[in-house]
Amino acid sequence: MALEILYFAWVRERIGLPKERIDTNARTVAELVEELKAREERYAVAFADISALRVALDQDLSDFSASLEGVREVAFFPPMTGG
Amino acid sequence: MALEILYFAWVRERIGLPKERIDTNARTVAELVEELKAREERYAVAFADISALRVALDQDLSDFSASLEGVREVAFFPPMTGG
Amino acid sequence: MRIVVQEQPFDFAAEATAFAKGRTDLGAVITFQGIVRAGDTGDMERMVIEHYPGMTEKALQKIADEALTRWNLGDVLVIHRYGEMRAGDQIMMVATASRHRKDAFEAAEYLMDYLKSRAPFWKKEYAGEGSAWVAAKDEDEDALSRW
Amino acid sequence: MRIVVQEQPFDFAAEATAFAKGRTDLGAVITFQGIVRAGDTGDMERMVIEHYPGMTEKALQKIADEALTRWNLGDVLVIHRYGEMRAGDQIMMVATASRHRKDAFEAAEYLMDYLKSRAPFWKKEYAGEGSAWVAAKDEDEDALSRW
């Protein structure tokens, strides 16, 4: 399954890129995170504490237990600070 | 004791004047109201239900049991509808 | 703080632009405008607002002073008109500015709640041959109990 | 309803003047402006707001739709900037209009509460050599529980 992965704010800075395309068999966001963490130290650091992170699936806020079935775009970022 | 009495909104319309100067021995607002009601029908009508009225003493909201000692200006009016 | 009671229209855009201008310590600025509604049946032609000169300014000042005491505000503005107005005309505005939004919102609501029921203004509506004083609403008096 | 996400400054006075203009059924109009503060120590030089193009518009639309469902509103406007800003610059505004003030106030607070914590914007502050991402506040997350 091909996924577009986006990173914002300090997640983007720690991982060092704003987006990437990956092929994965992960069924949930949590599984995807484990896969990413296993890749390289910078991912492990960025995803060290997922309680400090938020995830959006196809541009809708979701959670780490959510299924990736049918999803095309996954974004990881810290809690928002708009307004 | 000389008092300046002011009337606003429908109290002014019922009594037929915006203000008048009167001499009174009334010690409280309630006594003043009784004195006014005894004068003429239009006052009796205007003050028929004082729960529908508000009173200000020297331009501060007060109540009908308040003393008139030292007061120079008394205003009667319906509940306010600003904003 | 500025309190204005006047008969003529005010320039909302100019007032809102000048309010808290140049302040870099205030992150939240709120304005409220009260506008003459055509009425629920839409047949109101004009409204006349009577007020109590002298007491009006004093009452508004007192309400604004209390807001400045209760909340951390950088500035407060209250403008209220009296006299004749038509549907769509601006009756009044308040503006509040604070570091964070909570204070500005609460203070603006407080100002409006008190101004509605404690500042000496009375509205009379005219439609055709008829006219009627606007009655105070219980909900406006009740709104004061939350403060 | 109008939702705008843009990098360039917006003209608050023009937006506020045009909002709900000519409507005679709306008695209450509220605006909120969010302004870049110099920071508590006053040494912040500039702020950069990052956002998530596509999701930002979608999230703001969803928040505004929900406000229109919950309250009796005549109109809603949300403008939010991204990119570089300096102390005193306008970051965003919301405006709400309703028959009576209660709906306009509640809807404006709701929009701000959700926009703060549910629209994908992230602020980074720069001072001298240093920079830091603004941390989300617990109180902002807690504010959502009242709705």
Tab-separated table of C-alpha atoms in Angstrom:
chain	number	residue	atom	x	y	z
A	1	MET	CA	0.000	0.000	0.000
A	2	ALA	CA	1.429	3.378	-1.033
A	3	LEU	CA	0.995	6.197	1.468
A	4	GLU	CA	1.835	9.880	1.325
A	5	ILE	CA	3.282	10.801	4.750
A	6	LEU	CA	3.430	14.463	5.808
A	7	TYR	CA	5.275	15.971	8.768
A	8	PHE	CA	4.693	19.410	10.269
A	9	ALA	CA	6.349	21.744	12.783
A	10	TRP	CA	8.979	20.081	14.996
A	11	VAL	CA	8.093	16.620	13.667
A	12	ARG	CA	9.115	17.870	10.213
A	13	GLU	CA	12.301	19.390	11.639
A	14	ARG	CA	13.314	16.240	13.559
A	15	ILE	CA	12.672	13.915	10.670
A	16	GLY	CA	14.227	16.379	8.261
A	17	LEU	CA	11.633	16.335	5.497
A	18	PRO	CA	8.137	17.672	4.932
A	19	LYS	CA	6.767	14.638	3.166
A	20	GLU	CA	7.641	11.262	1.717
A	21	ARG	CA	5.981	8.438	-0.124
A	22	ILE	CA	6.264	4.984	1.407
A	23	ASP	CA	5.108	1.463	0.764
A	24	THR	CA	3.796	-0.283	3.829
A	25	ASN	CA	1.708	-3.181	5.042
A	26	ALA	CA	0.817	-1.427	8.302
A	27	ARG	CA	-2.873	-1.855	9.088
A	28	THR	CA	-3.118	0.899	11.697
A	29	VAL	CA	-1.443	4.234	12.412
A	30	ALA	CA	0.267	2.627	15.433
A	31	GLU	CA	1.771	-0.086	13.215
A	32	LEU	CA	2.943	2.552	10.745
A	33	VAL	CA	4.616	4.467	13.576
A	34	GLU	CA	6.434	1.309	14.717
A	35	GLU	CA	7.628	0.728	11.174
A	36	LEU	CA	8.906	4.300	10.881
A	37	LYS	CA	10.620	4.192	14.290
A	38	ALA	CA	12.495	1.036	13.231
A	39	ARG	CA	13.887	2.806	10.177
A	40	GLU	CA	16.276	5.371	11.586
A	41	GLU	CA	17.170	7.166	14.788
A	42	ARG	CA	15.556	10.477	13.677
A	43	TYR	CA	12.194	8.732	13.302
A	44	ALA	CA	12.631	7.004	16.665
A	45	VAL	CA	13.284	10.411	18.237
A	46	ALA	CA	10.360	12.121	16.519
A	47	PHE	CA	7.930	9.372	17.515
A	48	ALA	CA	9.397	8.711	20.980
A	49	ASP	CA	6.306	10.069	22.736
A	50	ILE	CA	3.196	9.748	20.624
A	51	SER	CA	1.062	11.305	23.376
A	52	ALA	CA	2.748	14.566	22.260
A	53	LEU	CA	1.672	13.979	18.666
A	54	ARG	CA	-1.462	14.217	16.604
A	55	VAL	CA	-2.319	12.362	13.408
A	56	ALA	CA	-4.606	13.219	10.501
A	57	LEU	CA	-5.832	10.683	7.933
A	58	ASP	CA	-6.742	12.183	4.577
A	59	GLN	CA	-6.839	15.594	6.275
A	60	ASP	CA	-9.184	14.639	9.097
A	61	LEU	CA	-7.945	14.427	12.684
A	62	SER	CA	-7.799	10.801	13.783
A	63	ASP	CA	-5.986	8.691	16.362
A	64	PHE	CA	-3.154	6.179	16.535
A	65	SER	CA	-5.426	3.152	16.783
A	66	ALA	CA	-7.235	4.045	13.543
A	67	SER	CA	-7.174	1.736	10.528
A	68	LEU	CA	-5.244	2.765	7.435
A	69	GLU	CA	-7.605	0.963	5.108
A	70	GLY	CA	-8.378	3.159	2.106
A	71	VAL	CA	-6.217	5.968	3.451
A	72	ARG	CA	-3.949	7.843	1.030
A	73	GLU	CA	-2.465	10.641	3.136
A	74	VAL	CA	-1.177	10.428	6.718
A	75	ALA	CA	0.092	13.531	8.548
A	76	PHE	CA	1.958	13.686	11.864
A	77	PHE	CA	2.319	16.888	13.860
A	78	PRO	CA	2.355	18.331	17.376
A	79	PRO	CA	-0.805	19.754	18.981
A	80	MET	CA	-2.006	22.778	17.009
A	81	THR	CA	-1.374	26.329	18.119
A	82	GLY	CA	-3.490	28.483	15.844
A	83	GLY	CA	-5.617	31.506	16.646
B	1	MET	CA	-36.588	69.847	51.305
B	2	ALA	CA	-36.377	70.806	47.617
B	3	LEU	CA	-36.002	67.915	45.193
B	4	GLU	CA	-35.514	67.784	41.456
B	5	ILE	CA	-37.692	64.946	40.151
B	6	LEU	CA	-37.032	63.465	36.708
B	7	TYR	CA	-39.216	61.086	34.700
B	8	PHE	CA	-38.148	58.996	31.729
B	9	ALA	CA	-39.732	56.854	29.003
B	10	TRP	CA	-43.369	55.901	29.676
B	11	VAL	CA	-43.244	57.349	33.200
B	12	ARG	CA	-42.489	60.740	31.605
B	13	GLU	CA	-45.305	60.240	29.086
B	14	ARG	CA	-47.880	59.239	31.700
B	15	ILE	CA	-47.044	62.077	34.046
B	16	GLY	CA	-46.734	64.478	31.128
B	17	LEU	CA	-43.503	66.200	32.045
B	18	PRO	CA	-39.792	65.361	32.010
B	19	LYS	CA	-38.951	67.017	35.317
B	20	GLU	CA	-40.262	69.139	38.113
B	21	ARG	CA	-39.037	70.721	41.310
B	22	ILE	CA	-40.976	69.890	44.461
B	23	ASP	CA	-40.856	70.623	48.158
B	24	THR	CA	-41.379	67.578	50.309
B	25	ASN	CA	-40.936	66.203	53.796
B	26	ALA	CA	-40.761	62.610	52.530
B	27	ARG	CA	-37.963	60.706	54.244
B	28	THR	CA	-37.802	57.800	51.805
B	29	VAL	CA	-38.450	57.205	48.132
B	30	ALA	CA	-41.550	55.199	49.063
B	31	GLU	CA	-42.942	58.160	51.047
B	32	LEU	CA	-42.218	60.448	48.102
B	33	VAL	CA	-44.082	58.096	45.791
B	34	GLU	CA	-47.116	58.088	48.113
B	35	GLU	CA	-47.066	61.874	48.169
B	36	LEU	CA	-46.916	62.040	44.366
B	37	LYS	CA	-49.694	59.451	43.937
B	38	ALA	CA	-51.951	61.501	46.192
B	39	ARG	CA	-51.511	64.579	44.007
B	40	GLU	CA	-53.272	63.673	40.790
B	41	GLU	CA	-54.620	60.713	38.850
B	42	ARG	CA	-51.764	60.744	36.304
B	43	TYR	CA	-49.242	60.224	39.116
B	44	ALA	CA	-51.393	57.484	40.644
B	45	VAL	CA	-51.447	55.745	37.259
B	46	ALA	CA	-47.708	56.128	36.671
B	47	PHE	CA	-46.833	54.784	40.115
B	48	ALA	CA	-49.572	52.134	40.285
B	49	ASP	CA	-47.054	49.280	40.147
B	50	ILE	CA	-43.670	50.256	41.495
B	51	SER	CA	-42.296	46.772	40.858
B	52	ALA	CA	-42.319	47.874	37.193
B	53	LEU	CA	-40.256	50.950	38.041
B	54	ARG	CA	-36.679	51.821	38.866
B	55	VAL	CA	-35.400	54.787	40.853
B	56	ALA	CA	-32.071	56.618	40.793
B	57	LEU	CA	-30.904	58.971	43.547
B	58	ASP	CA	-28.406	61.583	42.391
B	59	GLN	CA	-27.847	59.473	39.269
B	60	ASP	CA	-27.114	56.193	41.041
B	61	LEU	CA	-29.558	53.295	40.886
B	62	SER	CA	-31.250	52.854	44.255
B	63	ASP	CA	-34.454	51.370	45.638
B	64	PHE	CA	-37.795	52.498	46.984
B	65	SER	CA	-36.889	51.955	50.631
B	66	ALA	CA	-33.846	54.260	50.371
B	67	SER	CA	-33.566	57.433	52.452
B	68	LEU	CA	-33.798	60.814	50.728
B	69	GLU	CA	-31.464	62.455	53.197
B	70	GLY	CA	-29.010	64.672	51.374
B	71	VAL	CA	-30.479	63.719	48.000
B	72	ARG	CA	-31.002	66.448	45.408
B	73	GLU	CA	-32.146	64.585	42.302
B	74	VAL	CA	-34.612	61.688	42.117
B	75	ALA	CA	-35.390	59.937	38.814
B	76	PHE	CA	-38.158	57.445	38.071
B	77	PHE	CA	-38.158	55.218	35.006
B	78	PRO	CA	-38.977	51.735	33.690
B	79	PRO	CA	-36.331	48.985	33.498
B	80	MET	CA	-33.615	50.004	31.065
B	81	THR	CA	-33.420	48.660	27.520
B	82	GLY	CA	-30.033	49.770	26.208
B	83	GLY	CA	-27.480	47.910	24.124
C	1	MET	CA	-10.644	53.634	28.481
C	2	ARG	CA	-13.057	55.752	26.495
C	3	ILE	CA	-16.801	56.197	27.099
C	4	VAL	CA	-18.821	58.072	24.486
C	5	VAL	CA	-22.536	58.932	24.600
C	6	GLN	CA	-23.653	60.774	21.502
C	7	GLU	CA	-26.578	61.320	19.156
C	8	GLN	CA	-24.706	61.178	15.839
C	9	PRO	CA	-23.559	57.972	14.142
C	10	PHE	CA	-20.062	56.718	14.905
C	11	ASP	CA	-17.523	55.319	12.455
C	12	PHE	CA	-17.155	51.691	13.508
C	13	ALA	CA	-14.264	50.923	11.168
C	14	ALA	CA	-12.270	53.950	12.356
C	15	GLU	CA	-13.003	53.233	16.015
C	16	ALA	CA	-12.121	49.562	15.712
C	17	THR	CA	-8.922	50.369	13.817
C	18	ALA	CA	-7.774	52.960	16.355
C	19	PHE	CA	-8.619	50.759	19.334
C	20	ALA	CA	-5.534	49.201	20.955
C	21	LYS	CA	-3.512	50.267	17.897
C	22	GLY	CA	0.236	49.868	18.226
C	23	ARG	CA	-0.061	47.741	21.363
C	24	THR	CA	2.103	44.649	21.084
C	25	ASP	CA	1.165	43.272	24.492
C	26	LEU	CA	-2.475	42.554	23.634
C	27	GLY	CA	-3.135	39.382	21.668
C	28	ALA	CA	-6.937	39.532	21.655
C	29	VAL	CA	-9.220	42.353	20.516
C	30	ILE	CA	-12.999	41.990	20.482
C	31	THR	CA	-15.662	44.312	19.165
C	32	PHE	CA	-19.405	44.077	19.630
C	33	GLN	CA	-21.821	46.121	17.537
C	34	GLY	CA	-25.470	46.527	18.418
C	35	ILE	CA	-27.580	47.180	15.334
C	36	VAL	CA	-31.229	48.245	14.984
C	37	ARG	CA	-33.212	45.246	13.804
C	38	ALA	CA	-36.223	45.701	11.562
C	39	GLY	CA	-38.201	43.837	14.198
C	40	ASP	CA	-39.606	40.348	14.144
C	41	THR	CA	-42.411	41.369	11.824
C	42	GLY	CA	-40.114	43.612	9.828
C	43	ASP	CA	-42.448	46.604	10.021
C	44	MET	CA	-40.505	48.786	12.436
C	45	GLU	CA	-39.737	52.081	10.729
C	46	ARG	CA	-37.656	53.848	13.311
C	47	MET	CA	-36.517	53.672	16.863
C	48	VAL	CA	-35.932	56.497	19.311
C	49	ILE	CA	-33.592	55.965	22.224
C	50	GLU	CA	-34.121	58.181	25.255
C	51	HIS	CA	-31.432	58.457	27.903
C	52	TYR	CA	-30.668	60.202	31.181
C	53	PRO	CA	-27.878	62.709	30.478
C	54	GLY	CA	-25.341	62.683	33.269
C	55	MET	CA	-26.385	59.380	34.737
C	56	THR	CA	-25.727	57.586	31.434
C	57	GLU	CA	-22.042	58.519	31.354
C	58	LYS	CA	-21.720	57.788	35.072
C	59	ALA	CA	-23.344	54.355	34.747
C	60	LEU	CA	-21.229	53.370	31.720
C	61	GLN	CA	-18.080	54.560	33.466
C	62	LYS	CA	-18.940	52.468	36.510
C	63	ILE	CA	-19.571	49.361	34.388
C	64	ALA	CA	-16.298	49.838	32.481
C	65	ASP	CA	-14.363	50.458	35.723
C	66	GLU	CA	-15.727	47.234	37.149
C	67	ALA	CA	-14.702	45.316	33.998
C	68	LEU	CA	-11.163	46.727	34.308
C	69	THR	CA	-11.063	45.552	37.921
C	70	ARG	CA	-12.339	42.065	37.211
C	71	TRP	CA	-10.327	41.258	34.114
C	72	ASN	CA	-6.819	41.888	32.870
C	73	LEU	CA	-7.651	44.352	30.089
C	74	GLY	CA	-5.367	46.559	28.053
C	75	ASP	CA	-8.167	48.838	26.935
C	76	VAL	CA	-11.942	49.299	26.921
C	77	LEU	CA	-14.167	51.352	24.630
C	78	VAL	CA	-17.917	51.967	24.950
C	79	ILE	CA	-19.902	54.068	22.480
C	80	HIS	CA	-23.687	54.351	22.809
C	81	ARG	CA	-26.006	56.525	20.750
C	82	TYR	CA	-29.346	58.056	21.634
C	83	GLY	CA	-32.004	59.733	19.503
C	84	GLU	CA	-33.575	58.507	16.283
C	85	MET	CA	-32.318	55.477	14.365
C	86	ARG	CA	-33.529	53.223	11.571
C	87	ALA	CA	-33.221	49.515	10.840
C	88	GLY	CA	-29.611	48.640	10.065
C	89	ASP	CA	-28.181	51.653	11.953
C	90	GLN	CA	-25.532	51.100	14.578
C	91	ILE	CA	-26.801	51.750	18.116
C	92	MET	CA	-23.650	51.077	20.060
C	93	MET	CA	-20.339	49.288	20.221
C	94	VAL	CA	-17.995	48.002	22.855
C	95	ALA	CA	-14.405	46.897	22.380
C	96	THR	CA	-12.088	45.055	24.732
C	97	ALA	CA	-8.424	44.107	24.418
C	98	SER	CA	-6.418	41.730	26.560
C	99	ARG	CA	-3.335	39.499	26.467
C	100	HIS	CA	-5.423	36.379	25.993
C	101	ARG	CA	-8.879	35.835	24.544
C	102	LYS	CA	-10.657	34.665	27.699
C	103	ASP	CA	-10.448	38.022	29.458
C	104	ALA	CA	-11.479	39.973	26.360
C	105	PHE	CA	-14.507	37.730	25.745
C	106	GLU	CA	-15.702	37.694	29.344
C	107	ALA	CA	-15.265	41.448	29.733
C	108	ALA	CA	-17.143	42.152	26.493
C	109	GLU	CA	-20.048	39.960	27.617
C	110	TYR	CA	-20.047	41.574	31.047
C	111	LEU	CA	-20.110	45.064	29.522
C	112	MET	CA	-23.012	44.102	27.269
C	113	ASP	CA	-25.004	42.423	30.023
C	114	TYR	CA	-24.681	45.396	32.374
C	115	LEU	CA	-25.092	48.018	29.698
C	116	LYS	CA	-28.382	46.370	28.663
C	117	SER	CA	-29.966	46.486	32.101
C	118	ARG	CA	-28.057	49.067	34.135
C	119	ALA	CA	-27.354	51.987	31.814
C	120	PRO	CA	-30.300	54.425	31.550
C	121	PHE	CA	-31.414	53.976	27.949
C	122	TRP	CA	-34.985	53.300	26.827
C	123	LYS	CA	-36.004	52.266	23.323
C	124	LYS	CA	-39.265	53.222	21.658
C	125	GLU	CA	-40.226	51.641	18.353
C	126	TYR	CA	-42.389	53.305	15.726
C	127	ALA	CA	-44.354	51.483	13.021
C	128	GLY	CA	-47.016	53.270	10.962
C	129	GLU	CA	-49.303	55.142	13.362
C	130	GLY	CA	-48.221	53.110	16.348
C	131	SER	CA	-45.370	53.229	18.797
C	132	ALA	CA	-44.340	51.166	21.778
C	133	TRP	CA	-41.653	51.198	24.441
C	134	VAL	CA	-39.475	48.123	24.220
C	135	ALA	CA	-40.031	46.002	27.327
C	136	ALA	CA	-37.051	44.796	29.328
C	137	LYS	CA	-36.588	41.042	29.031
C	138	ASP	CA	-36.351	38.754	32.045
C	139	GLU	CA	-33.444	37.003	30.347
C	140	ASP	CA	-31.491	40.260	30.287
C	141	GLU	CA	-31.959	40.718	34.021
C	142	ASP	CA	-31.142	37.042	34.583
C	143	ALA	CA	-27.930	37.416	32.570
C	144	LEU	CA	-26.506	39.583	35.366
C	145	SER	CA	-26.629	36.734	37.861
C	146	ARG	CA	-23.698	34.952	36.256
C	147	TRP	CA	-21.257	37.711	37.135
D	1	MET	CA	-20.032	32.081	5.389
D	2	ARG	CA	-16.525	32.856	4.229
D	3	ILE	CA	-13.309	31.016	5.152
D	4	VAL	CA	-10.010	32.530	4.073
D	5	VAL	CA	-6.506	31.113	4.587
D	6	GLN	CA	-3.827	33.387	3.198
D	7	GLU	CA	-0.265	34.553	3.688
D	8	GLN	CA	-0.769	38.272	3.076
D	9	PRO	CA	-2.234	40.695	5.652
D	10	PHE	CA	-5.987	41.284	5.591
D	11	ASP	CA	-7.814	44.591	5.968
D	12	PHE	CA	-9.676	44.224	9.246
D	13	ALA	CA	-11.653	47.466	8.902
D	14	ALA	CA	-12.825	46.585	5.391
D	15	GLU	CA	-13.696	43.015	6.378
D	16	ALA	CA	-15.575	44.112	9.501
D	17	THR	CA	-17.447	46.804	7.583
D	18	ALA	CA	-18.499	44.445	4.787
D	19	PHE	CA	-19.526	41.683	7.194
D	20	ALA	CA	-23.325	41.400	7.597
D	21	LYS	CA	-23.654	44.771	5.841
D	22	GLY	CA	-27.196	45.749	4.911
D	23	ARG	CA	-28.742	42.998	7.048
D	24	THR	CA	-31.551	44.400	9.184
D	25	ASP	CA	-32.373	41.094	10.873
D	26	LEU	CA	-29.111	40.824	12.794
D	27	GLY	CA	-28.867	42.868	15.969
D	28	ALA	CA	-25.486	41.642	17.158
D	29	VAL	CA	-22.153	41.564	15.309
D	30	ILE	CA	-18.942	40.414	16.980
D	31	THR	CA	-15.386	40.465	15.720
D	32	PHE	CA	-12.343	38.854	17.265
D	33	GLN	CA	-8.816	39.735	16.167
D	34	GLY	CA	-5.797	37.674	17.116
D	35	ILE	CA	-2.641	39.782	17.188
D	36	VAL	CA	1.020	38.781	17.470
D	37	ARG	CA	2.209	39.670	20.978
D	38	ALA	CA	5.799	40.718	21.591
D	39	GLY	CA	5.947	37.870	24.095
D	40	ASP	CA	6.045	37.992	27.840
D	41	THR	CA	9.639	39.141	27.855
D	42	GLY	CA	9.065	41.438	24.898
D	43	ASP	CA	12.028	40.069	22.951
D	44	MET	CA	10.201	38.112	20.259
D	45	GLU	CA	11.222	39.504	16.881
D	46	ARG	CA	9.084	37.517	14.521
D	47	MET	CA	6.784	34.574	14.347
D	48	VAL	CA	6.325	32.077	11.540
D	49	ILE	CA	3.068	30.181	11.263
D	50	GLU	CA	3.183	26.855	9.444
D	51	HIS	CA	-0.015	25.218	8.266
D	52	TYR	CA	-1.271	22.143	6.432
D	53	PRO	CA	-2.646	23.342	3.074
D	54	GLY	CA	-5.858	21.554	2.260
D	55	MET	CA	-6.552	20.312	5.738
D	56	THR	CA	-6.561	23.873	7.123
D	57	GLU	CA	-9.441	24.997	4.916
D	58	LYS	CA	-11.274	21.728	5.546
D	59	ALA	CA	-10.871	21.999	9.345
D	60	LEU	CA	-11.982	25.647	9.449
D	61	GLN	CA	-14.967	24.859	7.246
D	62	LYS	CA	-15.976	22.033	9.567
D	63	ILE	CA	-15.696	24.252	12.652
D	64	ALA	CA	-17.734	27.026	11.009
D	65	ASP	CA	-20.364	24.536	9.797
D	66	GLU	CA	-20.715	23.209	13.322
D	67	ALA	CA	-21.139	26.759	14.696
D	68	LEU	CA	-23.878	27.420	12.130
D	69	THR	CA	-25.628	24.241	13.243
D	70	ARG	CA	-25.412	24.982	16.948
D	71	TRP	CA	-26.349	28.656	16.934
D	72	ASN	CA	-28.771	30.868	15.086
D	73	LEU	CA	-26.269	32.850	13.039
D	74	GLY	CA	-26.823	35.195	10.136
D	75	ASP	CA	-23.229	35.006	8.978
D	76	VAL	CA	-19.761	33.736	9.883
D	77	LEU	CA	-16.333	34.860	8.694
D	78	VAL	CA	-12.966	33.257	9.467
D	79	ILE	CA	-9.653	34.622	8.144
D	80	HIS	CA	-6.363	33.060	9.228
D	81	ARG	CA	-2.883	33.917	7.998
D	82	TYR	CA	0.230	31.804	7.773
D	83	GLY	CA	3.862	32.717	7.119
D	84	GLU	CA	5.972	35.393	8.751
D	85	MET	CA	4.558	38.010	11.108
D	86	ARG	CA	5.871	40.549	13.592
D	87	ALA	CA	4.647	41.846	16.923
D	88	GLY	CA	1.457	43.859	16.454
D	89	ASP	CA	0.527	42.139	13.172
D	90	GLN	CA	-2.911	40.610	12.784
D	91	ILE	CA	-2.820	36.801	12.685
D	92	MET	CA	-6.498	36.087	12.236
D	93	MET	CA	-10.041	37.277	12.727
D	94	VAL	CA	-13.440	35.744	13.159
D	95	ALA	CA	-16.785	37.523	12.913
D	96	THR	CA	-20.242	36.316	13.868
D	97	ALA	CA	-23.660	37.938	13.455
D	98	SER	CA	-26.948	36.925	15.004
D	99	ARG	CA	-30.347	38.317	15.991
D	100	HIS	CA	-29.374	38.518	19.641
D	101	ARG	CA	-26.002	38.820	21.338
D	102	LYS	CA	-25.937	35.471	23.121
D	103	ASP	CA	-25.645	33.412	19.938
D	104	ALA	CA	-23.010	35.700	18.436
D	105	PHE	CA	-20.867	35.604	21.599
D	106	GLU	CA	-21.104	31.860	22.107
D	107	ALA	CA	-20.409	31.107	18.448
D	108	ALA	CA	-17.375	33.434	18.401
D	109	GLU	CA	-15.947	31.747	21.503
D	110	TYR	CA	-16.646	28.317	20.050
D	111	LEU	CA	-14.906	29.235	16.781
D	112	MET	CA	-11.873	30.531	18.657
D	113	ASP	CA	-11.665	27.539	20.989
D	114	TYR	CA	-11.796	25.045	18.127
D	115	LEU	CA	-9.635	27.043	15.775
D	116	LYS	CA	-6.922	27.190	18.480
D	117	SER	CA	-6.714	23.440	18.998
D	118	ARG	CA	-8.255	21.786	15.952
D	119	ALA	CA	-7.091	23.786	12.931
D	120	PRO	CA	-3.612	22.735	11.709
D	121	PHE	CA	-1.517	25.819	12.445
D	122	TRP	CA	1.794	25.816	14.342
D	123	LYS	CA	3.578	28.899	15.597
D	124	LYS	CA	7.330	29.277	15.862
D	125	GLU	CA	8.811	32.289	17.609
D	126	TYR	CA	12.191	33.801	16.772
D	127	ALA	CA	14.281	35.966	19.127
D	128	GLY	CA	17.915	36.767	18.387
D	129	GLU	CA	19.684	33.521	17.517
D	130	GLY	CA	17.020	31.368	19.086
D	131	SER	CA	13.706	30.004	17.987
D	132	ALA	CA	11.061	27.825	19.607
D	133	TRP	CA	7.798	26.194	18.664
D	134	VAL	CA	4.931	27.556	20.752
D	135	ALA	CA	3.642	24.763	22.985
D	136	ALA	CA	-0.073	24.019	23.087
D	137	LYS	CA	-1.613	24.963	26.425
D	138	ASP	CA	-3.612	22.548	28.529
D	139	GLU	CA	-6.157	25.321	29.077
D	140	ASP	CA	-6.772	25.526	25.335
D	141	GLU	CA	-7.508	21.815	25.149
D	142	ASP	CA	-9.634	22.069	28.303
D	143	ALA	CA	-11.620	24.938	26.760
D	144	LEU	CA	-13.153	22.479	24.280
D	145	SER	CA	-14.852	20.506	27.041
D	146	ARG	CA	-17.445	23.199	27.610
D	147	TRP	CA	-19.002	22.766	24.162
